[in-house]
PDB file of C-alpha atoms in Angstrom:
ATOM      1  CA  GLU T   1     -17.540 -16.155 -29.838  1.00  0.00           C
ATOM      2  CA  ALA T   2     -18.695 -16.929 -26.314  1.00  0.00           C
ATOM      3  CA  GLY T   3     -22.159 -15.800 -25.364  1.00  0.00           C
ATOM      4  CA  VAL T   4     -23.390 -14.238 -22.166  1.00  0.00           C
ATOM      5  CA  THR T   5     -22.683 -16.479 -19.204  1.00  0.00           C
ATOM      6  CA  GLN T   6     -24.269 -16.462 -15.771  1.00  0.00           C
ATOM      7  CA  PHE T   7     -23.376 -18.094 -12.496  1.00  0.00           C
ATOM      8  CA  PRO T   8     -24.767 -19.925 -10.664  1.00  0.00           C
ATOM      9  CA  SER T   9     -27.403 -21.599 -12.796  1.00  0.00           C
ATOM     10  CA  HIS T  10     -29.495 -22.324  -9.718  1.00  0.00           C
ATOM     11  CA  SER T  11     -29.529 -21.059  -6.148  1.00  0.00           C
ATOM     12  CA  VAL T  12     -31.718 -22.121  -3.245  1.00  0.00           C
ATOM     13  CA  ILE T  13     -31.437 -19.998  -0.116  1.00  0.00           C
ATOM     14  CA  GLU T  14     -33.436 -19.257   2.982  1.00  0.00           C
ATOM     15  CA  LYS T  15     -35.233 -16.031   3.650  1.00  0.00           C
ATOM     16  CA  GLY T  16     -32.855 -13.530   5.170  1.00  0.00           C
ATOM     17  CA  GLN T  17     -29.741 -14.929   3.541  1.00  0.00           C
ATOM     18  CA  THR T  18     -27.599 -13.190   0.954  1.00  0.00           C
ATOM     19  CA  VAL T  19     -27.086 -14.306  -2.628  1.00  0.00           C
ATOM     20  CA  THR T  20     -24.792 -12.914  -5.297  1.00  0.00           C
ATOM     21  CA  LEU T  21     -25.406 -13.560  -8.967  1.00  0.00           C
ATOM     22  CA  ARG T  22     -22.734 -13.047 -11.592  1.00  0.00           C
ATOM     23  CA  CYS T  23     -22.953 -12.177 -15.275  1.00  0.00           C
ATOM     24  CA  ASP T  24     -20.183 -12.164 -17.856  1.00  0.00           C
ATOM     25  CA  PRO T  25     -21.278 -10.300 -20.989  1.00  0.00           C
ATOM     26  CA  ILE T  26     -20.120 -10.906 -24.529  1.00  0.00           C
ATOM     27  CA  SER T  27     -16.608  -9.550 -24.928  1.00  0.00           C
ATOM     28  CA  GLY T  28     -16.635  -5.968 -26.179  1.00  0.00           C
ATOM     29  CA  HIS T  29     -20.215  -5.272 -25.161  1.00  0.00           C
ATOM     30  CA  ASP T  30     -20.290  -2.095 -23.130  1.00  0.00           C
ATOM     31  CA  ASN T  31     -23.989  -2.382 -22.322  1.00  0.00           C
ATOM     32  CA  LEU T  32     -25.106  -4.867 -19.705  1.00  0.00           C
ATOM     33  CA  TYR T  33     -28.647  -5.386 -18.501  1.00  0.00           C
ATOM     34  CA  TRP T  34     -30.292  -7.289 -15.675  1.00  0.00           C
ATOM     35  CA  TYR T  35     -33.832  -8.636 -15.957  1.00  0.00           C
ATOM     36  CA  ARG T  36     -36.059 -10.773 -13.766  1.00  0.00           C
ATOM     37  CA  ARG T  37     -38.927 -13.107 -14.494  1.00  0.00           C
ATOM     38  CA  VAL T  38     -41.080 -14.116 -11.575  1.00  0.00           C
ATOM     39  CA  MET T  39     -43.467 -17.042 -11.847  1.00  0.00           C
ATOM     40  CA  GLY T  40     -46.214 -16.416 -14.384  1.00  0.00           C
ATOM     41  CA  LYS T  41     -45.094 -12.892 -15.206  1.00  0.00           C
ATOM     42  CA  GLU T  42     -43.296 -11.176 -18.043  1.00  0.00           C
ATOM     43  CA  ILE T  43     -39.574 -10.585 -18.091  1.00  0.00           C
ATOM     44  CA  LYS T  44     -39.026  -7.239 -16.372  1.00  0.00           C
ATOM     45  CA  PHE T  45     -36.145  -4.821 -16.704  1.00  0.00           C
ATOM     46  CA  LEU T  46     -34.066  -4.205 -13.568  1.00  0.00           C
ATOM     47  CA  LEU T  47     -31.121  -2.065 -14.579  1.00  0.00           C
ATOM     48  CA  HIS T  48     -28.673  -1.080 -17.279  1.00  0.00           C
ATOM     49  CA  PHE T  49     -24.927  -0.511 -17.131  1.00  0.00           C
ATOM     50  CA  VAL T  50     -22.853   1.317 -19.696  1.00  0.00           C
ATOM     51  CA  LYS T  51     -19.359   0.115 -18.953  1.00  0.00           C
ATOM     52  CA  GLU T  52     -19.050   0.503 -15.187  1.00  0.00           C
ATOM     53  CA  SER T  53     -21.714   3.205 -14.818  1.00  0.00           C
ATOM     54  CA  LYS T  54     -25.339   2.610 -13.902  1.00  0.00           C
ATOM     55  CA  GLN T  55     -27.302   4.170 -16.734  1.00  0.00           C
ATOM     56  CA  ASP T  56     -30.761   3.272 -15.503  1.00  0.00           C
ATOM     57  CA  GLU T  57     -31.740   1.425 -12.358  1.00  0.00           C
ATOM     58  CA  SER T  58     -35.412   2.333 -12.441  1.00  0.00           C
ATOM     59  CA  GLY T  59     -36.463  -1.302 -12.413  1.00  0.00           C
ATOM     60  CA  MET T  60     -34.677  -2.280  -9.216  1.00  0.00           C
ATOM     61  CA  PRO T  61     -37.408  -3.337  -6.786  1.00  0.00           C
ATOM     62  CA  ASN T  62     -35.884  -1.970  -3.572  1.00  0.00           C
ATOM     63  CA  ASN T  63     -32.649  -1.287  -1.736  1.00  0.00           C
ATOM     64  CA  ARG T  64     -32.121  -4.949  -0.942  1.00  0.00           C
ATOM     65  CA  PHE T  65     -30.778  -5.276  -4.470  1.00  0.00           C
ATOM     66  CA  LEU T  66     -27.296  -4.024  -5.294  1.00  0.00           C
ATOM     67  CA  ALA T  67     -25.693  -4.289  -8.712  1.00  0.00           C
ATOM     68  CA  GLU T  68     -22.080  -3.602  -9.522  1.00  0.00           C
ATOM     69  CA  ARG T  69     -19.897  -3.736 -12.583  1.00  0.00           C
ATOM     70  CA  THR T  70     -16.376  -3.043 -11.524  1.00  0.00           C
ATOM     71  CA  GLY T  71     -14.001  -2.372 -14.395  1.00  0.00           C
ATOM     72  CA  GLY T  72     -16.792  -2.509 -16.905  1.00  0.00           C
ATOM     73  CA  THR T  73     -16.516  -6.243 -17.456  1.00  0.00           C
ATOM     74  CA  TYR T  74     -18.559  -8.725 -15.447  1.00  0.00           C
ATOM     75  CA  SER T  75     -21.408  -7.677 -13.211  1.00  0.00           C
ATOM     76  CA  THR T  76     -22.789  -8.926  -9.939  1.00  0.00           C
ATOM     77  CA  LEU T  77     -26.286  -8.612  -8.518  1.00  0.00           C
ATOM     78  CA  LYS T  78     -26.527  -9.047  -4.764  1.00  0.00           C
ATOM     79  CA  VAL T  79     -29.754  -9.602  -2.893  1.00  0.00           C
ATOM     80  CA  GLN T  80     -29.451  -8.936   0.817  1.00  0.00           C
ATOM     81  CA  PRO T  81     -31.465  -9.984   2.736  1.00  0.00           C
ATOM     82  CA  ALA T  82     -33.442 -12.200   0.391  1.00  0.00           C
ATOM     83  CA  GLU T  83     -37.227 -12.353   0.700  1.00  0.00           C
ATOM     84  CA  LEU T  84     -39.669 -14.963  -0.611  1.00  0.00           C
ATOM     85  CA  GLU T  85     -40.884 -12.648  -3.379  1.00  0.00           C
ATOM     86  CA  ASP T  86     -37.355 -12.432  -4.796  1.00  0.00           C
ATOM     87  CA  SER T  87     -37.708 -15.937  -6.203  1.00  0.00           C
ATOM     88  CA  GLY T  88     -37.581 -16.065  -9.964  1.00  0.00           C
ATOM     89  CA  VAL T  89     -35.219 -16.277 -12.892  1.00  0.00           C
ATOM     90  CA  TYR T  90     -32.639 -13.516 -13.215  1.00  0.00           C
ATOM     91  CA  PHE T  91     -31.396 -12.900 -16.729  1.00  0.00           C
ATOM     92  CA  CYS T  92     -28.454 -10.879 -17.875  1.00  0.00           C
ATOM     93  CA  ALA T  93     -28.122  -9.484 -21.387  1.00  0.00           C
ATOM     94  CA  SER T  94     -25.538  -7.450 -23.248  1.00  0.00           C
ATOM     95  CA  SER T  95     -25.317  -5.343 -26.370  1.00  0.00           C
ATOM     96  CA  GLN T  96     -22.640  -3.390 -28.202  1.00  0.00           C
ATOM     97  CA  GLN T  97     -24.639  -0.202 -28.581  1.00  0.00           C
ATOM     98  CA  VAL T  98     -27.498   0.845 -26.338  1.00  0.00           C
ATOM     99  CA  GLN T  99     -30.013   0.777 -29.162  1.00  0.00           C
ATOM    100  CA  GLU T 100     -28.980  -2.573 -30.516  1.00  0.00           C
ATOM    101  CA  THR T 101     -30.180  -6.120 -30.058  1.00  0.00           C
ATOM    102  CA  GLN T 102     -29.600  -7.575 -26.622  1.00  0.00           C
ATOM    103  CA  TYR T 103     -28.206 -11.081 -26.248  1.00  0.00           C
ATOM    104  CA  PHE T 104     -29.319 -12.989 -23.193  1.00  0.00           C
ATOM    105  CA  GLY T 105     -27.600 -15.391 -20.865  1.00  0.00           C
ATOM    106  CA  PRO T 106     -29.167 -18.649 -19.672  1.00  0.00           C
ATOM    107  CA  GLY T 107     -30.387 -17.122 -16.414  1.00  0.00           C
ATOM    108  CA  THR T 108     -29.993 -17.882 -12.713  1.00  0.00           C
ATOM    109  CA  ARG T 109     -32.936 -19.588 -11.088  1.00  0.00           C
ATOM    110  CA  LEU T 110     -33.295 -18.271  -7.544  1.00  0.00           C
ATOM    111  CA  LEU T 111     -35.555 -19.896  -5.003  1.00  0.00           C
ATOM    112  CA  VAL T 112     -35.967 -18.269  -1.616  1.00  0.00           C
ATOM    113  CA  LEU T 113     -37.502 -20.556   1.014  1.00  0.00           C
TER     114      LEU T 113
ATOM    115  CA  GLU N   1     -46.505   3.505 -20.537  1.00  0.00           C
ATOM    116  CA  ASP N   2     -45.096   1.045 -23.068  1.00  0.00           C
ATOM    117  CA  GLN N   3     -47.065  -2.187 -23.282  1.00  0.00           C
ATOM    118  CA  VAL N   4     -46.812  -5.456 -25.176  1.00  0.00           C
ATOM    119  CA  THR N   5     -49.458  -8.154 -25.439  1.00  0.00           C
ATOM    120  CA  GLN N   6     -49.145 -11.462 -27.249  1.00  0.00           C
ATOM    121  CA  SER N   7     -51.724 -13.881 -28.548  1.00  0.00           C
ATOM    122  CA  PRO N   8     -52.528 -16.644 -28.363  1.00  0.00           C
ATOM    123  CA  GLU N   9     -51.164 -17.527 -24.950  1.00  0.00           C
ATOM    124  CA  ALA N  10     -50.586 -21.078 -26.153  1.00  0.00           C
ATOM    125  CA  LEU N  11     -50.807 -22.763 -29.540  1.00  0.00           C
ATOM    126  CA  ARG N  12     -50.704 -26.407 -30.523  1.00  0.00           C
ATOM    127  CA  LEU N  13     -50.008 -27.272 -34.146  1.00  0.00           C
ATOM    128  CA  GLN N  14     -49.559 -30.448 -36.064  1.00  0.00           C
ATOM    129  CA  GLU N  15     -46.255 -30.769 -37.871  1.00  0.00           C
ATOM    130  CA  GLY N  16     -46.585 -28.944 -41.176  1.00  0.00           C
ATOM    131  CA  GLU N  17     -49.570 -26.855 -40.060  1.00  0.00           C
ATOM    132  CA  SER N  18     -48.669 -23.202 -40.667  1.00  0.00           C
ATOM    133  CA  SER N  19     -49.874 -20.442 -38.349  1.00  0.00           C
ATOM    134  CA  SER N  20     -49.108 -16.976 -37.016  1.00  0.00           C
ATOM    135  CA  LEU N  21     -48.355 -15.493 -33.618  1.00  0.00           C
ATOM    136  CA  ASN N  22     -49.388 -11.940 -32.789  1.00  0.00           C
ATOM    137  CA  CYS N  23     -47.602  -9.222 -30.847  1.00  0.00           C
ATOM    138  CA  SER N  24     -49.505  -5.985 -30.244  1.00  0.00           C
ATOM    139  CA  TYR N  25     -47.633  -3.048 -28.800  1.00  0.00           C
ATOM    140  CA  THR N  26     -48.015   0.467 -27.512  1.00  0.00           C
ATOM    141  CA  VAL N  27     -44.845   2.515 -27.349  1.00  0.00           C
ATOM    142  CA  SER N  28     -44.013   6.185 -27.551  1.00  0.00           C
ATOM    143  CA  GLY N  29     -41.777   6.087 -30.588  1.00  0.00           C
ATOM    144  CA  LEU N  30     -40.662   2.637 -31.661  1.00  0.00           C
ATOM    145  CA  ARG N  31     -36.945   2.127 -31.836  1.00  0.00           C
ATOM    146  CA  GLY N  32     -37.182  -1.579 -32.481  1.00  0.00           C
ATOM    147  CA  LEU N  33     -39.354  -4.652 -32.057  1.00  0.00           C
ATOM    148  CA  PHE N  34     -37.573  -7.852 -31.157  1.00  0.00           C
ATOM    149  CA  TRP N  35     -38.570 -11.483 -31.396  1.00  0.00           C
ATOM    150  CA  TYR N  36     -36.922 -14.074 -29.201  1.00  0.00           C
ATOM    151  CA  ARG N  37     -37.335 -17.797 -28.820  1.00  0.00           C
ATOM    152  CA  GLN N  38     -37.030 -19.322 -25.364  1.00  0.00           C
ATOM    153  CA  ASP N  39     -36.634 -23.016 -24.645  1.00  0.00           C
ATOM    154  CA  PRO N  40     -37.396 -24.390 -21.177  1.00  0.00           C
ATOM    155  CA  GLY N  41     -34.603 -23.668 -18.724  1.00  0.00           C
ATOM    156  CA  LYS N  42     -32.731 -21.411 -21.123  1.00  0.00           C
ATOM    157  CA  GLY N  43     -32.420 -17.718 -21.818  1.00  0.00           C
ATOM    158  CA  PRO N  44     -34.167 -15.933 -24.681  1.00  0.00           C
ATOM    159  CA  GLU N  45     -32.494 -16.580 -28.026  1.00  0.00           C
ATOM    160  CA  PHE N  46     -32.537 -13.704 -30.489  1.00  0.00           C
ATOM    161  CA  LEU N  47     -34.488 -14.205 -33.713  1.00  0.00           C
ATOM    162  CA  PHE N  48     -35.305 -10.883 -35.394  1.00  0.00           C
ATOM    163  CA  THR N  49     -35.235  -7.133 -35.022  1.00  0.00           C
ATOM    164  CA  LEU N  50     -37.752  -5.012 -36.927  1.00  0.00           C
ATOM    165  CA  TYR N  51     -37.410  -1.243 -37.037  1.00  0.00           C
ATOM    166  CA  SER N  52     -40.178   0.199 -39.173  1.00  0.00           C
ATOM    167  CA  ALA N  53     -43.671  -0.579 -40.416  1.00  0.00           C
ATOM    168  CA  GLY N  54     -43.646  -2.697 -43.530  1.00  0.00           C
ATOM    169  CA  GLU N  55     -40.387  -4.382 -42.698  1.00  0.00           C
ATOM    170  CA  GLU N  56     -40.167  -8.163 -42.989  1.00  0.00           C
ATOM    171  CA  LYS N  57     -37.450 -10.617 -42.010  1.00  0.00           C
ATOM    172  CA  GLU N  58     -37.135 -14.348 -42.596  1.00  0.00           C
ATOM    173  CA  LYS N  59     -35.146 -17.157 -41.094  1.00  0.00           C
ATOM    174  CA  GLU N  60     -35.784 -20.736 -42.108  1.00  0.00           C
ATOM    175  CA  ARG N  61     -39.462 -21.432 -41.361  1.00  0.00           C
ATOM    176  CA  LEU N  62     -40.015 -18.129 -39.565  1.00  0.00           C
ATOM    177  CA  LYS N  63     -41.047 -14.792 -41.006  1.00  0.00           C
ATOM    178  CA  ALA N  64     -41.614 -11.660 -38.942  1.00  0.00           C
ATOM    179  CA  THR N  65     -43.628  -8.677 -40.123  1.00  0.00           C
ATOM    180  CA  LEU N  66     -44.323  -5.283 -38.589  1.00  0.00           C
ATOM    181  CA  THR N  67     -47.087  -2.706 -38.732  1.00  0.00           C
ATOM    182  CA  LYS N  68     -47.528   0.452 -36.679  1.00  0.00           C
ATOM    183  CA  LYS N  69     -49.418  -1.408 -33.981  1.00  0.00           C
ATOM    184  CA  GLU N  70     -48.477  -5.069 -34.197  1.00  0.00           C
ATOM    185  CA  SER N  71     -46.069  -7.671 -35.395  1.00  0.00           C
ATOM    186  CA  PHE N  72     -46.696 -11.175 -36.619  1.00  0.00           C
ATOM    187  CA  LEU N  73     -44.432 -14.165 -36.480  1.00  0.00           C
ATOM    188  CA  HIS N  74     -45.464 -16.515 -39.245  1.00  0.00           C
ATOM    189  CA  ILE N  75     -44.417 -20.133 -38.946  1.00  0.00           C
ATOM    190  CA  THR N  76     -44.513 -22.104 -42.165  1.00  0.00           C
ATOM    191  CA  ALA N  77     -44.653 -25.904 -42.087  1.00  0.00           C
ATOM    192  CA  PRO N  78     -43.424 -26.090 -38.486  1.00  0.00           C
ATOM    193  CA  LYS N  79     -41.468 -29.009 -37.118  1.00  0.00           C
ATOM    194  CA  PRO N  80     -41.454 -30.369 -33.557  1.00  0.00           C
ATOM    195  CA  GLU N  81     -38.125 -28.616 -32.922  1.00  0.00           C
ATOM    196  CA  ASP N  82     -39.905 -25.291 -33.378  1.00  0.00           C
ATOM    197  CA  SER N  83     -41.702 -25.926 -30.093  1.00  0.00           C
ATOM    198  CA  ALA N  84     -40.743 -23.142 -27.669  1.00  0.00           C
ATOM    199  CA  THR N  85     -42.037 -19.944 -26.111  1.00  0.00           C
ATOM    200  CA  TYR N  86     -41.828 -17.018 -28.492  1.00  0.00           C
ATOM    201  CA  LEU N  87     -41.293 -13.647 -26.869  1.00  0.00           C
ATOM    202  CA  CYS N  88     -41.854 -10.216 -28.318  1.00  0.00           C
ATOM    203  CA  ALA N  89     -40.197  -7.094 -26.898  1.00  0.00           C
ATOM    204  CA  VAL N  90     -40.204  -3.431 -27.842  1.00  0.00           C
ATOM    205  CA  LYS N  91     -37.783  -0.626 -27.200  1.00  0.00           C
ATOM    206  CA  GLY N  92     -38.859   2.987 -27.355  1.00  0.00           C
ATOM    207  CA  ASP N  93     -37.009   5.721 -29.117  1.00  0.00           C
ATOM    208  CA  ASN N  94     -36.534   7.940 -26.101  1.00  0.00           C
ATOM    209  CA  TYR N  95     -33.212   7.725 -24.329  1.00  0.00           C
ATOM    210  CA  GLY N  96     -33.536   5.582 -21.244  1.00  0.00           C
ATOM    211  CA  GLN N  97     -36.446   3.524 -22.489  1.00  0.00           C
ATOM    212  CA  ASN N  98     -35.657  -0.107 -22.009  1.00  0.00           C
ATOM    213  CA  PHE N  99     -36.955  -3.368 -23.323  1.00  0.00           C
ATOM    214  CA  VAL N 100     -40.575  -4.151 -22.498  1.00  0.00           C
ATOM    215  CA  PHE N 101     -41.439  -7.801 -22.950  1.00  0.00           C
ATOM    216  CA  GLY N 102     -44.722  -9.457 -23.699  1.00  0.00           C
ATOM    217  CA  PRO N 103     -45.850 -12.581 -21.849  1.00  0.00           C
ATOM    218  CA  GLY N 104     -44.970 -14.883 -24.729  1.00  0.00           C
ATOM    219  CA  THR N 105     -46.758 -17.527 -26.777  1.00  0.00           C
ATOM    220  CA  ARG N 106     -46.074 -21.161 -25.931  1.00  0.00           C
ATOM    221  CA  LEU N 107     -45.925 -23.102 -29.177  1.00  0.00           C
ATOM    222  CA  SER N 108     -46.149 -26.871 -29.286  1.00  0.00           C
ATOM    223  CA  VAL N 109     -45.675 -28.654 -32.602  1.00  0.00           C
ATOM    224  CA  LEU N 110     -46.821 -32.247 -32.531  1.00  0.00           C
ATOM    225  CA  PRO N 111     -45.290 -34.882 -34.816  1.00  0.00           C
TER     226      PRO N 111
END
């Protein structure tokens, strides 16, 4: 069974540019989560989808971040315009049930210059 | 507010030298406590889920235990391939509560 996949693995952009990250969850997992780890800090929750609906987006830092999950399959996280403080590793995770173990992808390393 | 702390921040062991990692948590109603292993450049890899005080789980050289305030990850006779960052996370019982991660313990096992 394929795990959670994320694309790209790395992205280097300039301040003000736009970047879109993609996550493909484990097949059959209705719950999809986005997390972020900035340098030297803990992994922090960003938002949670149940199928195509946003269940909780309380962790989204500001309106420069837009997450979508059309059709309840893969998800994208767009940062527009990117700022220096957006640099970090963005992880995606999925689970079958909301209260169950989450399985993480390898992450996308974003560097904003 | 849910909180997770982990100690020590970093730990260096000789191969075969057993030790324990600590995860202390504060959560309003524990739904589950999760241990993950993270290798450099990779995502967290699931190890264990513990649901209630007194529960224990084992996998190879690792054993996780849980009390009402903390969890321990015991490593018995570690090998160099056990070197990684070990992350602890908790999830509260209230609907909408999401994973709260600790900062992790960086374990290095020297041959």
